Amino acid sequence: MTTVKDLMDRAATMIDENPDAAREFGGVYKFELDGDDARTFLVDLTDNPRVIDGDGDAHCIIRMETRDFIALVEGRADRRALFFMGRLSVEGDWALAMKLKSLDELLGDRK
């Protein structure tokens, strides 16, 4: 079973392999995940792209359940459906939030 830590490690590897693509997002996402394996982490896609386990300032905050986050990144859930069902909330920069589809493609291992 995939964990948030697995996805964070995958994201860090993908960012390390292609930091220029990561920088194109030009912002910092904070993911506040509740439920099993609850945690908060940052995906910094600015000058020094990286994944940070912990809290901090962000341009866009995404709040959801851990299971929904994993399903989203693995392509088993639709971000719009989660949002309209009230299972995904966004605070901050909505332009970055709209790039979430590209971000879950970056974080996930989908072609």
XYZ file of N, CA and C in Angstrom:
333
model
N 0.839 -1.184 0.000
C 0.000 0.000 0.000
C 0.885 1.249 0.000
N 0.556 2.180 -0.856
C 1.303 3.429 -0.965
C 1.039 4.312 0.254
N 2.090 4.948 0.744
C 1.963 5.880 1.862
C 2.287 7.291 1.391
N 1.954 8.265 2.217
C 2.303 9.655 1.908
C 3.818 9.788 1.822
N 4.543 9.120 2.703
C 6.006 9.161 2.678
C 6.529 8.636 1.345
N 5.937 7.561 0.832
C 6.333 7.040 -0.480
C 6.171 8.109 -1.561
N 5.032 8.797 -1.534
C 4.761 9.828 -2.549
C 5.684 11.030 -2.378
N 5.975 11.389 -1.125
C 6.906 12.492 -0.880
C 8.299 12.136 -1.411
N 8.743 10.906 -1.163
C 10.046 10.459 -1.668
C 10.070 10.464 -3.187
N 8.978 9.987 -3.801
C 8.883 9.974 -5.261
C 8.939 11.390 -5.812
N 8.216 12.312 -5.161
C 8.214 13.708 -5.605
C 9.608 14.313 -5.485
N 10.276 14.045 -4.375
C 11.627 14.584 -4.179
C 12.574 14.079 -5.270
N 12.459 12.803 -5.607
C 13.300 12.233 -6.665
C 12.996 12.888 -8.007
N 11.727 13.029 -8.328
C 11.350 13.624 -9.610
C 11.785 15.086 -9.688
N 11.672 15.803 -8.585
C 12.117 17.198 -8.551
C 13.624 17.263 -8.737
N 14.358 16.373 -8.055
C 15.819 16.341 -8.194
C 16.238 16.018 -9.620
N 15.473 15.158 -10.289
C 15.810 14.763 -11.655
C 15.510 15.854 -12.672
N 14.542 16.722 -12.388
C 14.179 17.770 -13.331
C 13.760 19.047 -12.594
N 14.715 19.714 -11.945
C 14.374 20.913 -11.173
C 13.829 22.056 -12.039
N 14.235 22.134 -13.300
C 13.733 23.209 -14.163
C 12.234 23.073 -14.404
N 11.758 21.844 -14.614
C 10.313 21.629 -14.783
C 9.576 21.978 -13.494
N 10.153 21.637 -12.359
C 9.527 21.950 -11.071
C 9.429 23.464 -10.867
N 10.471 24.181 -11.225
C 10.481 25.647 -11.054
C 9.400 26.348 -11.875
N 8.938 25.705 -12.947
C 7.915 26.319 -13.793
C 6.620 26.596 -13.031
N 6.381 25.869 -11.943
C 5.188 26.110 -11.128
C 5.294 27.442 -10.395
N 6.501 27.796 -9.959
C 6.749 29.093 -9.346
C 6.011 29.359 -8.048
N 5.814 28.345 -7.231
C 5.127 28.564 -5.967
C 5.397 27.461 -4.976
N 4.854 27.655 -3.785
C 4.993 26.670 -2.719
C 3.608 26.155 -2.351
N 3.450 24.835 -2.409
C 2.219 24.176 -2.000
C 2.410 23.619 -0.597
N 1.378 23.767 0.224
C 1.353 23.095 1.521
C 0.209 22.093 1.481
N 0.506 20.863 1.839
C -0.502 19.824 1.913
C -0.738 19.504 3.378
N -1.964 19.740 3.832
C -2.367 19.410 5.196
C -3.296 18.210 5.098
N -2.770 17.050 5.477
C -3.496 15.794 5.316
C -3.966 15.278 6.669
N -5.236 14.884 6.727
C -5.836 14.325 7.940
C -6.096 12.842 7.748
N -6.348 12.163 8.852
C -6.663 10.743 8.800
C -5.440 9.908 9.092
N -5.477 8.653 8.628
C -4.331 7.761 8.829
C -3.104 8.367 8.165
N -1.966 8.278 8.838
C -0.702 8.832 8.333
C -0.806 10.346 8.112
N -1.582 11.020 8.960
C -1.767 12.470 8.831
C -0.425 13.180 8.928
N -0.262 14.192 8.112
C 0.975 14.983 8.147
C 0.784 16.240 7.334
N 1.692 17.166 7.540
C 1.757 18.392 6.757
C 3.123 18.420 6.097
N 3.129 18.743 4.813
C 4.402 18.886 4.112
C 4.282 19.945 3.036
N 5.436 20.452 2.629
C 5.513 21.493 1.601
C 6.160 20.929 0.350
N 5.692 21.379 -0.782
C 6.354 21.127 -2.055
C 6.734 22.508 -2.575
N 8.009 22.828 -2.436
C 8.545 24.132 -2.821
C 9.014 24.034 -4.270
N 8.333 24.742 -5.145
C 8.660 24.710 -6.574
C 9.112 26.088 -7.035
N 9.959 26.703 -6.221
C 10.503 28.016 -6.551
C 11.975 27.850 -6.927
N 12.835 28.740 -6.476
C 14.245 28.733 -6.879
C 14.997 27.460 -6.499
N 14.699 26.927 -5.339
C 15.370 25.715 -4.856
C 14.318 24.627 -4.632
N 13.824 23.997 -5.711
C 12.716 23.049 -5.582
C 13.063 21.880 -4.672
N 12.087 21.542 -3.800
C 12.300 20.444 -2.866
C 10.999 20.111 -2.151
N 11.004 18.976 -1.480
C 9.896 18.551 -0.634
C 10.368 18.696 0.806
N 9.547 19.325 1.634
C 9.897 19.573 3.030
C 8.847 18.917 3.917
N 9.278 17.997 4.749
C 8.366 17.335 5.684
C 8.172 18.255 6.877
N 6.991 18.865 6.975
C 6.704 19.791 8.063
C 5.899 20.975 7.565
N 5.699 21.907 8.469
C 4.861 23.069 8.203
C 5.719 24.256 7.781
N 5.078 25.252 7.205
C 5.759 26.473 6.804
C 4.845 27.334 5.957
N 5.374 28.443 5.500
C 4.613 29.357 4.657
C 4.436 28.764 3.264
N 3.285 29.053 2.660
C 2.999 28.534 1.328
C 2.098 29.503 0.589
N 2.150 29.439 -0.731
C 1.275 30.240 -1.584
C -0.102 29.605 -1.722
N -0.145 28.278 -1.685
C -1.384 27.533 -1.891
C -1.441 26.395 -0.881
N -2.525 26.341 -0.131
C -2.702 25.301 0.879
C -3.815 24.360 0.421
N -3.496 23.078 0.391
C -4.444 22.041 0.009
C -4.725 21.203 1.260
N -6.002 21.087 1.607
C -6.395 20.277 2.768
C -7.283 19.134 2.298
N -6.945 17.933 2.767
C -7.729 16.757 2.406
C -7.341 15.579 3.292
N -8.096 14.500 3.165
C -7.780 13.260 3.869
C -6.612 12.579 3.158
N -5.810 11.886 3.936
C -4.665 11.172 3.380
C -5.079 10.206 2.275
N -6.142 9.435 2.509
C -6.557 8.441 1.510
C -6.965 9.114 0.197
N -7.587 10.297 0.280
C -7.973 11.021 -0.933
C -6.747 11.557 -1.665
N -5.756 12.019 -0.905
C -4.517 12.514 -1.507
C -3.821 11.397 -2.279
N -3.705 10.239 -1.651
C -3.041 9.112 -2.318
C -3.817 8.711 -3.569
N -5.133 8.638 -3.459
C -5.959 8.291 -4.621
C -5.816 9.330 -5.732
N -5.734 10.596 -5.370
C -5.571 11.663 -6.352
C -4.248 11.529 -7.091
N -3.180 11.377 -6.341
C -1.858 11.289 -6.962
C -1.715 10.024 -7.801
N -2.347 8.953 -7.367
C -2.267 7.703 -8.128
C -3.244 7.649 -9.294
N -4.059 8.702 -9.459
C -4.969 8.757 -10.594
C -6.291 8.042 -10.381
N -6.612 7.666 -9.150
C -7.857 6.971 -8.847
C -8.962 7.911 -8.403
N -8.648 9.199 -8.225
C -9.645 10.193 -7.810
C -9.478 11.434 -8.683
N -10.553 12.134 -8.850
C -10.567 13.359 -9.651
C -10.572 14.570 -8.718
N -9.660 15.488 -8.932
C -9.539 16.663 -8.048
C -10.811 17.499 -8.036
N -11.467 17.636 -9.173
C -12.710 18.425 -9.211
C -13.806 17.756 -8.401
N -13.925 16.441 -8.551
C -14.943 15.708 -7.791
C -14.675 15.822 -6.299
N -13.429 15.663 -5.886
C -13.086 15.799 -4.468
C -13.432 17.198 -3.967
N -13.133 18.209 -4.771
C -13.419 19.590 -4.379
C -14.925 19.805 -4.213
N -15.696 19.382 -5.199
C -17.143 19.617 -5.154
C -17.852 18.763 -4.102
N -17.221 17.661 -3.688
C -17.775 16.855 -2.599
C -17.333 17.386 -1.234
N -16.534 18.454 -1.231
C -16.062 19.025 0.016
C -14.937 18.230 0.662
N -14.292 17.373 -0.097
C -13.211 16.544 0.450
C -11.831 17.092 0.123
N -11.778 18.188 -0.606
C -10.530 18.870 -0.907
C -10.826 20.357 -0.801
N -10.027 21.060 -0.005
C -10.220 22.504 0.095
C -8.918 23.207 -0.260
N -9.072 24.422 -0.765
C -7.939 25.210 -1.233
C -7.991 26.569 -0.569
N -6.822 27.024 -0.154
C -6.686 28.365 0.402
C -5.463 29.005 -0.244
N -5.570 30.280 -0.539
C -4.418 30.986 -1.099
C -4.532 31.181 -2.594
N -3.432 30.980 -3.290
C -3.288 31.270 -4.712
C -4.045 30.242 -5.563
N -5.179 30.677 -6.093
C -5.994 29.777 -6.908
C -5.346 29.454 -8.245
N -4.493 30.327 -8.752
C -3.789 30.017 -10.003
C -2.900 28.789 -9.810
N -2.235 28.694 -8.663
C -1.442 27.498 -8.370
C -2.339 26.278 -8.189
N -3.473 26.491 -7.546
C -4.404 25.380 -7.348
C -4.846 24.811 -8.693
N -5.022 25.673 -9.678
C -5.443 25.213 -11.000
C -4.356 24.388 -11.685
N -3.122 24.528 -11.241
C -2.031 23.726 -11.783
C -1.936 22.371 -11.095
N -2.871 22.085 -10.193
C -2.815 20.852 -9.414
C -2.795 19.617 -10.305
N -3.509 19.617 -11.416
C -3.482 18.456 -12.311
C -2.057 18.172 -12.765
N -1.353 19.204 -13.162
C 0.038 19.015 -13.570
C 0.899 18.596 -12.389
N 0.596 19.123 -11.216
C 1.381 18.764 -10.033
C 1.169 17.302 -9.689
N -0.080 16.793 -9.732
C -0.232 15.385 -9.394
C 0.383 14.495 -10.469
N 0.520 14.995 -11.673
C 1.254 14.240 -12.675
C 2.756 14.252 -12.349
N 3.237 15.372 -11.817
C 4.642 15.443 -11.413
C 4.891 14.536 -10.206
N 3.986 14.573 -9.228
C 4.154 13.785 -8.009
C 3.880 12.312 -8.251
N 2.904 12.029 -9.110
C 2.576 10.643 -9.405
C 3.563 10.095 -10.416
N 3.396 8.848 -10.720
C 4.321 8.221 -11.669
C 3.562 7.871 -12.931
N 2.713 8.821 -13.373
C 1.852 8.559 -14.531
C 2.440 9.191 -15.773
N 2.200 8.563 -16.882
C 2.679 9.090 -18.173
C 1.542 9.835 -18.842
